[in-house]
mmCIF file of C-alpha atoms in Angstrom:
data_model
loop_
_atom_site.group_PDB
_atom_site.id
_atom_site.type_symbol
_atom_site.label_atom_id
_atom_site.label_comp_id
_atom_site.label_asym_id
_atom_site.label_seq_id
_atom_site.Cartn_x
_atom_site.Cartn_y
_atom_site.Cartn_z
ATOM 1 C CA UNK A 1 -47.037 11.624 24.492
ATOM 2 C CA UNK A 2 -47.039 15.243 26.106
ATOM 3 C CA UNK A 3 -50.684 16.374 25.208
ATOM 4 C CA UNK A 4 -49.957 20.049 26.410
ATOM 5 C CA UNK A 5 -46.945 20.376 23.768
ATOM 6 C CA UNK A 6 -49.206 18.922 21.332
ATOM 7 C CA UNK A 7 -51.740 21.309 21.680
ATOM 8 C CA UNK A 8 -49.799 24.529 22.342
ATOM 9 C CA UNK A 9 -46.671 23.686 20.317
ATOM 10 C CA UNK A 10 -43.167 24.975 21.320
ATOM 11 C CA UNK A 11 -39.823 23.383 21.447
ATOM 12 C CA UNK A 12 -39.498 19.664 21.587
ATOM 13 C CA UNK A 13 -43.004 19.404 19.801
ATOM 14 C CA UNK A 14 -43.123 16.282 17.672
ATOM 15 C CA UNK A 15 -45.481 15.620 14.915
ATOM 16 C CA UNK A 16 -47.524 12.667 16.198
ATOM 17 C CA UNK A 17 -51.141 11.771 15.701
ATOM 18 C CA UNK A 18 -53.363 11.986 18.676
ATOM 19 C CA UNK A 19 -54.958 8.556 18.082
ATOM 20 C CA UNK A 20 -52.631 5.745 16.717
ATOM 21 C CA UNK A 21 -54.219 3.990 13.828
ATOM 22 C CA UNK A 22 -55.916 0.448 14.425
ATOM 23 C CA UNK A 23 -54.491 -2.550 13.261
ATOM 24 C CA UNK A 24 -56.520 -4.179 10.546
ATOM 25 C CA UNK A 25 -58.531 -7.182 11.557
ATOM 26 C CA UNK A 26 -59.723 -10.138 9.510
ATOM 27 C CA UNK A 27 -58.771 -10.889 6.216
ATOM 28 C CA UNK A 28 -56.021 -9.059 4.081
ATOM 29 C CA UNK A 29 -56.318 -8.668 0.457
ATOM 30 C CA UNK A 30 -52.786 -10.039 -0.312
ATOM 31 C CA UNK A 31 -52.868 -13.073 2.080
ATOM 32 C CA UNK A 32 -55.414 -15.958 1.786
ATOM 33 C CA UNK A 33 -54.237 -17.607 4.871
ATOM 34 C CA UNK A 34 -55.700 -14.825 6.773
ATOM 35 C CA UNK A 35 -59.300 -15.742 6.154
ATOM 36 C CA UNK A 36 -60.656 -17.378 9.468
ATOM 37 C CA UNK A 37 -63.375 -20.036 8.611
ATOM 38 C CA UNK A 38 -65.295 -20.817 11.855
ATOM 39 C CA UNK A 39 -66.154 -24.323 12.565
ATOM 40 C CA UNK A 40 -69.771 -25.425 13.585
ATOM 41 C CA UNK A 41 -68.391 -27.574 16.072
ATOM 42 C CA UNK A 42 -64.995 -28.221 17.741
ATOM 43 C CA UNK A 43 -62.862 -31.254 16.741
ATOM 44 C CA UNK A 44 -63.637 -34.417 18.656
ATOM 45 C CA UNK A 45 -61.009 -36.824 17.187
ATOM 46 C CA UNK A 46 -57.527 -36.322 15.480
ATOM 47 C CA UNK A 47 -58.501 -37.201 11.854
ATOM 48 C CA UNK A 48 -54.827 -36.544 10.536
ATOM 49 C CA UNK A 49 -53.050 -39.843 11.156
ATOM 50 C CA UNK A 50 -55.895 -42.422 11.452
ATOM 51 C CA UNK A 51 -56.069 -45.542 9.638
ATOM 52 C CA UNK A 52 -59.065 -45.144 7.414
ATOM 53 C CA UNK A 53 -59.159 -48.740 6.160
ATOM 54 C CA UNK A 54 -59.623 -50.142 9.772
ATOM 55 C CA UNK A 55 -63.555 -50.464 10.233
ATOM 56 C CA UNK A 56 -65.801 -50.314 13.539
ATOM 57 C CA UNK A 57 -69.117 -52.233 13.642
ATOM 58 C CA UNK A 58 -69.268 -52.940 9.774
ATOM 59 C CA UNK A 59 -71.545 -56.109 9.170
ATOM 60 C CA UNK A 60 -71.383 -57.795 5.703
ATOM 61 C CA UNK A 61 -72.670 -60.876 4.289
ATOM 62 C CA UNK A 62 -70.539 -63.678 3.006
ATOM 63 C CA UNK A 63 -71.461 -66.906 1.049
ATOM 64 C CA UNK A 64 -69.520 -69.786 2.043
ATOM 65 C CA UNK A 65 -70.009 -73.844 1.459
ATOM 66 C CA UNK A 66 -73.602 -73.119 0.115
ATOM 67 C CA UNK A 67 -74.611 -71.068 2.997
ATOM 68 C CA UNK A 68 -74.783 -67.075 3.749
ATOM 69 C CA UNK A 69 -73.472 -65.649 7.126
ATOM 70 C CA UNK A 70 -73.392 -62.195 8.500
ATOM 71 C CA UNK A 71 -69.906 -61.407 9.650
ATOM 72 C CA UNK A 72 -67.847 -58.429 11.049
ATOM 73 C CA UNK A 73 -65.672 -56.700 8.442
ATOM 74 C CA UNK A 74 -62.677 -55.611 10.713
ATOM 75 C CA UNK A 75 -60.686 -53.822 7.956
ATOM 76 C CA UNK A 76 -60.013 -53.799 4.279
ATOM 77 C CA UNK A 77 -56.763 -53.131 2.825
ATOM 78 C CA UNK A 78 -53.784 -54.562 0.515
ATOM 79 C CA UNK A 79 -56.081 -56.676 -1.863
ATOM 80 C CA UNK A 80 -58.005 -58.437 1.093
ATOM 81 C CA UNK A 81 -60.050 -58.227 4.165
ATOM 82 C CA UNK A 82 -60.180 -59.445 7.855
ATOM 83 C CA UNK A 83 -63.424 -60.732 8.950
ATOM 84 C CA UNK A 84 -64.898 -62.327 12.179
ATOM 85 C CA UNK A 85 -68.178 -64.441 12.440
ATOM 86 C CA UNK A 86 -69.681 -67.623 13.439
ATOM 87 C CA UNK A 87 -68.646 -69.869 10.506
ATOM 88 C CA UNK A 88 -65.783 -72.405 10.327
ATOM 89 C CA UNK A 89 -63.735 -72.058 7.048
ATOM 90 C CA UNK A 90 -60.659 -74.024 6.119
ATOM 91 C CA UNK A 91 -57.411 -72.802 4.634
ATOM 92 C CA UNK A 92 -57.681 -71.995 0.838
ATOM 93 C CA UNK A 93 -61.688 -72.201 1.110
ATOM 94 C CA UNK A 94 -63.501 -69.921 -1.663
ATOM 95 C CA UNK A 95 -65.670 -67.178 -0.018
ATOM 96 C CA UNK A 96 -67.877 -64.795 -1.753
ATOM 97 C CA UNK A 97 -67.943 -61.362 0.003
ATOM 98 C CA UNK A 98 -70.734 -58.728 -0.678
ATOM 99 C CA UNK A 99 -69.711 -55.152 0.120
ATOM 100 C CA UNK A 100 -72.425 -53.436 -1.864
ATOM 101 C CA UNK A 101 -74.172 -53.028 -5.260
ATOM 102 C CA UNK A 102 -71.541 -54.021 -7.918
ATOM 103 C CA UNK A 103 -69.460 -54.938 -4.858
ATOM 104 C CA UNK A 104 -69.369 -58.932 -5.000
ATOM 105 C CA UNK A 105 -66.060 -60.135 -4.802
ATOM 106 C CA UNK A 106 -64.464 -63.545 -4.711
ATOM 107 C CA UNK A 107 -62.033 -64.413 -1.894
ATOM 108 C CA UNK A 108 -59.727 -67.145 -0.640
ATOM 109 C CA UNK A 109 -59.022 -67.848 2.914
ATOM 110 C CA UNK A 110 -55.365 -67.160 3.634
ATOM 111 C CA UNK A 111 -54.992 -67.478 7.449
ATOM 112 C CA UNK A 112 -57.206 -68.212 10.639
ATOM 113 C CA UNK A 113 -56.706 -67.131 13.896
ATOM 114 C CA UNK A 114 -59.214 -67.767 16.541
ATOM 115 C CA UNK A 115 -62.487 -66.237 15.062
ATOM 116 C CA UNK A 116 -60.678 -63.766 12.755
ATOM 117 C CA UNK A 117 -60.263 -64.918 9.141
ATOM 118 C CA UNK A 118 -58.046 -63.376 6.455
ATOM 119 C CA UNK A 119 -59.224 -63.092 2.993
ATOM 120 C CA UNK A 120 -57.309 -62.457 -0.207
ATOM 121 C CA UNK A 121 -59.321 -60.781 -3.019
ATOM 122 C CA UNK A 122 -59.314 -62.567 -6.521
ATOM 123 C CA UNK A 123 -56.697 -60.573 -8.593
ATOM 124 C CA UNK A 124 -58.511 -60.425 -12.052
ATOM 125 C CA UNK A 125 -61.172 -58.012 -12.834
ATOM 126 C CA UNK A 126 -64.498 -59.740 -12.798
ATOM 127 C CA UNK A 127 -66.858 -58.828 -15.753
ATOM 128 C CA UNK A 128 -70.199 -59.397 -14.407
ATOM 129 C CA UNK A 129 -72.463 -60.750 -17.496
ATOM 130 C CA UNK A 130 -73.502 -63.990 -18.994
ATOM 131 C CA UNK A 131 -70.582 -66.382 -19.824
ATOM 132 C CA UNK A 132 -71.244 -66.042 -23.677
ATOM 133 C CA UNK A 133 -70.875 -62.342 -23.644
ATOM 134 C CA UNK A 134 -68.000 -62.301 -21.415
ATOM 135 C CA UNK A 135 -66.069 -64.732 -23.715
ATOM 136 C CA UNK A 136 -66.756 -62.432 -26.655
ATOM 137 C CA UNK A 137 -65.410 -59.354 -24.676
ATOM 138 C CA UNK A 138 -62.269 -61.137 -23.575
ATOM 139 C CA UNK A 139 -61.614 -62.455 -27.048
ATOM 140 C CA UNK A 140 -61.920 -58.968 -28.433
ATOM 141 C CA UNK A 141 -59.595 -57.717 -25.733
ATOM 142 C CA UNK A 142 -56.880 -60.219 -26.504
ATOM 143 C CA UNK A 143 -57.216 -59.816 -30.279
ATOM 144 C CA UNK A 144 -56.696 -55.917 -29.811
ATOM 145 C CA UNK A 145 -54.322 -55.725 -27.024
ATOM 146 C CA UNK A 146 -52.401 -59.021 -27.198
ATOM 147 C CA UNK A 147 -52.242 -60.018 -30.882
ATOM 148 C CA UNK A 148 -48.942 -61.702 -30.560
ATOM 149 C CA UNK A 149 -50.175 -64.235 -28.148
ATOM 150 C CA UNK A 150 -49.926 -67.929 -29.527
ATOM 151 C CA UNK A 151 -52.066 -70.833 -28.598
ATOM 152 C CA UNK A 152 -50.647 -73.095 -25.750
ATOM 153 C CA UNK A 153 -53.324 -75.848 -25.526
ATOM 154 C CA UNK A 154 -54.289 -78.284 -27.962
ATOM 155 C CA UNK A 155 -58.053 -78.781 -28.930
ATOM 156 C CA UNK A 156 -58.264 -82.006 -27.122
ATOM 157 C CA UNK A 157 -57.138 -80.387 -23.823
ATOM 158 C CA UNK A 158 -59.490 -77.426 -23.444
ATOM 159 C CA UNK A 159 -61.169 -77.307 -20.128
ATOM 160 C CA UNK A 160 -64.782 -78.105 -19.882
ATOM 161 C CA UNK A 161 -67.253 -75.203 -19.528
ATOM 162 C CA UNK A 162 -69.974 -75.577 -16.766
ATOM 163 C CA UNK A 163 -72.913 -74.112 -18.450
ATOM 164 C CA UNK A 164 -74.006 -70.856 -20.137
ATOM 165 C CA UNK A 165 -73.582 -68.749 -16.853
ATOM 166 C CA UNK A 166 -70.970 -70.772 -15.056
ATOM 167 C CA UNK A 167 -67.347 -70.050 -14.759
ATOM 168 C CA UNK A 168 -64.536 -72.244 -15.515
ATOM 169 C CA UNK A 169 -62.195 -73.311 -12.526
ATOM 170 C CA UNK A 170 -59.445 -71.552 -13.984
ATOM 171 C CA UNK A 171 -59.581 -67.725 -14.148
ATOM 172 C CA UNK A 172 -58.532 -65.222 -16.878
ATOM 173 C CA UNK A 173 -55.389 -63.042 -15.719
ATOM 174 C CA UNK A 174 -56.534 -59.654 -16.796
ATOM 175 C CA UNK A 175 -56.639 -56.628 -14.639
ATOM 176 C CA UNK A 176 -58.088 -53.192 -15.726
ATOM 177 C CA UNK A 177 -57.004 -50.046 -14.020
ATOM 178 C CA UNK A 178 -57.787 -46.382 -14.625
ATOM 179 C CA UNK A 179 -57.669 -42.868 -13.226
ATOM 180 C CA UNK A 180 -60.382 -41.352 -11.099
ATOM 181 C CA UNK A 181 -60.897 -37.684 -11.551
ATOM 182 C CA UNK A 182 -62.612 -36.271 -8.471
ATOM 183 C CA UNK A 183 -62.513 -33.062 -6.089
ATOM 184 C CA UNK A 184 -59.863 -31.438 -8.594
ATOM 185 C CA UNK A 185 -57.517 -34.396 -8.373
ATOM 186 C CA UNK A 186 -56.928 -37.521 -10.100
ATOM 187 C CA UNK A 187 -56.153 -40.881 -8.434
ATOM 188 C CA UNK A 188 -55.010 -44.361 -10.021
ATOM 189 C CA UNK A 189 -57.521 -47.022 -9.237
ATOM 190 C CA UNK A 190 -57.814 -50.721 -9.868
ATOM 191 C CA UNK A 191 -61.011 -52.027 -11.268
ATOM 192 C CA UNK A 192 -62.328 -55.096 -9.121
ATOM 193 C CA UNK A 193 -65.752 -55.600 -10.692
ATOM 194 C CA UNK A 194 -67.383 -54.132 -13.738
ATOM 195 C CA UNK A 195 -70.769 -54.518 -15.269
ATOM 196 C CA UNK A 196 -73.225 -52.710 -17.539
ATOM 197 C CA UNK A 197 -74.670 -50.808 -14.627
ATOM 198 C CA UNK A 198 -71.439 -49.927 -12.274
ATOM 199 C CA UNK A 199 -68.169 -50.944 -10.995
ATOM 200 C CA UNK A 200 -66.299 -51.711 -7.783
ATOM 201 C CA UNK A 201 -62.890 -50.086 -7.693
ATOM 202 C CA UNK A 202 -59.782 -49.918 -5.224
ATOM 203 C CA UNK A 203 -58.959 -46.256 -4.441
ATOM 204 C CA UNK A 204 -56.269 -44.878 -2.160
ATOM 205 C CA UNK A 205 -57.886 -41.454 -2.026
ATOM 206 C CA UNK A 206 -60.959 -40.875 0.341
ATOM 207 C CA UNK A 207 -64.228 -40.274 -1.670
ATOM 208 C CA UNK A 208 -67.589 -39.197 -0.437
ATOM 209 C CA UNK A 209 -70.875 -41.176 -1.099
ATOM 210 C CA UNK A 210 -72.999 -39.057 -3.567
ATOM 211 C CA UNK A 211 -69.937 -37.378 -5.251
ATOM 212 C CA UNK A 212 -69.808 -37.751 -9.079
ATOM 213 C CA UNK A 213 -66.367 -38.574 -10.240
ATOM 214 C CA UNK A 214 -65.360 -39.427 -14.088
ATOM 215 C CA UNK A 215 -63.640 -42.814 -14.356
ATOM 216 C CA UNK A 216 -61.041 -42.777 -17.210
ATOM 217 C CA UNK A 217 -60.052 -46.162 -18.499
ATOM 218 C CA UNK A 218 -58.083 -44.949 -21.523
ATOM 219 C CA UNK A 219 -57.529 -41.681 -23.414
ATOM 220 C CA UNK A 220 -60.659 -42.496 -25.436
ATOM 221 C CA UNK A 221 -62.702 -43.873 -22.713
ATOM 222 C CA UNK A 222 -64.533 -42.416 -19.848
ATOM 223 C CA UNK A 223 -67.552 -43.127 -17.708
ATOM 224 C CA UNK A 224 -69.199 -40.743 -15.484
ATOM 225 C CA UNK A 225 -70.589 -42.266 -12.155
ATOM 226 C CA UNK A 226 -71.833 -41.545 -8.592
ATOM 227 C CA UNK A 227 -70.162 -42.946 -5.559
ATOM 228 C CA UNK A 228 -72.807 -45.386 -4.242
ATOM 229 C CA UNK A 229 -70.863 -46.816 -1.154
ATOM 230 C CA UNK A 230 -67.291 -46.741 0.277
ATOM 231 C CA UNK A 231 -65.928 -49.482 2.637
ATOM 232 C CA UNK A 232 -62.213 -48.780 3.291
ATOM 233 C CA UNK A 233 -60.365 -48.478 0.035
ATOM 234 C CA UNK A 234 -63.105 -50.116 -1.894
ATOM 235 C CA UNK A 235 -65.803 -48.173 -3.647
ATOM 236 C CA UNK A 236 -68.900 -48.853 -5.395
ATOM 237 C CA UNK A 237 -69.633 -46.637 -8.600
ATOM 238 C CA UNK A 238 -73.140 -46.453 -10.198
ATOM 239 C CA UNK A 239 -72.818 -45.508 -13.933
ATOM 240 C CA UNK A 240 -74.924 -42.556 -15.186
ATOM 241 C CA UNK A 241 -75.633 -44.547 -18.548
ATOM 242 C CA UNK A 242 -75.359 -48.179 -19.385
ATOM 243 C CA UNK A 243 -71.570 -49.213 -20.146
ATOM 244 C CA UNK A 244 -70.884 -51.373 -23.084
ATOM 245 C CA UNK A 245 -68.737 -54.014 -21.874
ATOM 246 C CA UNK A 246 -67.036 -54.353 -25.339
ATOM 247 C CA UNK A 247 -65.481 -50.983 -24.783
ATOM 248 C CA UNK A 248 -63.115 -52.746 -22.401
ATOM 249 C CA UNK A 249 -61.196 -53.701 -25.478
ATOM 250 C CA UNK A 250 -60.474 -50.087 -25.919
ATOM 251 C CA UNK A 251 -58.280 -50.042 -22.895
ATOM 252 C CA UNK A 252 -55.265 -52.237 -22.585
ATOM 253 C CA UNK A 253 -55.429 -54.398 -19.273
ATOM 254 C CA UNK A 254 -52.326 -55.720 -17.363
ATOM 255 C CA UNK A 255 -51.477 -59.479 -16.622
ATOM 256 C CA UNK A 256 -52.104 -60.466 -12.818
ATOM 257 C CA UNK A 257 -48.887 -61.572 -11.219
ATOM 258 C CA UNK A 258 -48.521 -64.695 -9.306
ATOM 259 C CA UNK A 259 -47.348 -63.418 -6.009
ATOM 260 C CA UNK A 260 -49.451 -62.097 -3.191
ATOM 261 C CA UNK A 261 -47.895 -59.586 -0.752
ATOM 262 C CA UNK A 262 -49.002 -60.143 2.774
ATOM 263 C CA UNK A 263 -50.481 -57.082 4.654
ATOM 264 C CA UNK A 264 -48.302 -55.643 7.376
ATOM 265 C CA UNK A 265 -50.125 -57.029 10.389
ATOM 266 C CA UNK A 266 -49.277 -60.665 9.385
ATOM 267 C CA UNK A 267 -46.132 -62.571 10.410
ATOM 268 C CA UNK A 268 -43.571 -62.661 7.644
ATOM 269 C CA UNK A 269 -43.827 -66.445 7.826
ATOM 270 C CA UNK A 270 -47.207 -66.404 5.644
ATOM 271 C CA UNK A 271 -46.820 -68.016 2.351
ATOM 272 C CA UNK A 272 -46.947 -65.514 -0.611
ATOM 273 C CA UNK A 273 -48.126 -68.195 -3.012
ATOM 274 C CA UNK A 274 -51.433 -67.415 -4.702
ATOM 275 C CA UNK A 275 -54.426 -69.840 -4.260
ATOM 276 C CA UNK A 276 -55.910 -68.590 -7.710
ATOM 277 C CA UNK A 277 -55.538 -70.924 -10.649
ATOM 278 C CA UNK A 278 -54.998 -68.588 -13.659
ATOM 279 C CA UNK A 279 -54.567 -69.385 -17.173
ATOM 280 C CA UNK A 280 -51.753 -67.849 -19.315
ATOM 281 C CA UNK A 281 -52.826 -65.400 -22.103
ATOM 282 C CA UNK A 282 -52.137 -68.347 -24.631
ATOM 283 C CA UNK A 283 -54.453 -70.868 -22.613
ATOM 284 C CA UNK A 284 -57.229 -68.193 -22.497
ATOM 285 C CA UNK A 285 -56.949 -67.581 -26.030
ATOM 286 C CA UNK A 286 -57.299 -71.143 -27.045
ATOM 287 C CA UNK A 287 -60.341 -71.716 -24.469
ATOM 288 C CA UNK A 288 -62.040 -68.681 -25.826
ATOM 289 C CA UNK A 289 -61.712 -69.855 -29.283
ATOM 290 C CA UNK A 290 -63.026 -73.315 -28.493
ATOM 291 C CA UNK A 291 -65.927 -71.628 -26.420
ATOM 292 C CA UNK A 292 -66.889 -69.431 -29.389
ATOM 293 C CA UNK A 293 -67.130 -72.623 -31.609
ATOM 294 C CA UNK A 294 -69.718 -74.276 -29.345
#
């Protein structure tokens, strides 16, 4: 710019500001992505592509063959877990894994490699209460959700029950699922365990301990809760109010399938046959009718 022409004028003078306007800094009113949020600390790891089900240094308790052991929980995924510890199980052994409050889950040993053991979770939703109350809840569920189911056993072939708080060897086949509303999103979840005080769910979305989601079991049934613990894709919920287990009859469960899908880290030669002995709905109804008569 010719400053002399700008001051005194003359031919060739062009209207031009002496000082050019500054470009605006910071956020623009019409562009949300122009807002810069400073980080309190720099990124130390790549958090975008990690396997959140792989764990590091997690120690859990298991029960096996009448004894308790502390084991390393290596990962949790695909309806099962990989553990390592100083015990010697055999294939198909039954193991109880304790992940946290309301987080007790029954497992079967599916494979053993050196000190590592692969566990498959029981498929059915475990209803944690006394056996007589559980029988009443299941009977109500079948009457409401599966009224067309016929008996499949005669009175003489009913399985024996092993006491008021015990479980029969064969399991019910019912699996409850729902929607978890959290952080402005909704995620389908599977109910692993449920009791009056809380539940253990399987959830694909990451959850924060201390958050307060809403667990929706049906259009007419929702339960408010607090996230008590998170281990991989397994989550422990603490209900804000006691849950009436009879309300499970207000949501229709699914019937567990017979096949198990091996996780990706196993060889394809692993058997997909399920070790769990589950009753059909007809057998379950017959057993419940017999149990309620005692």
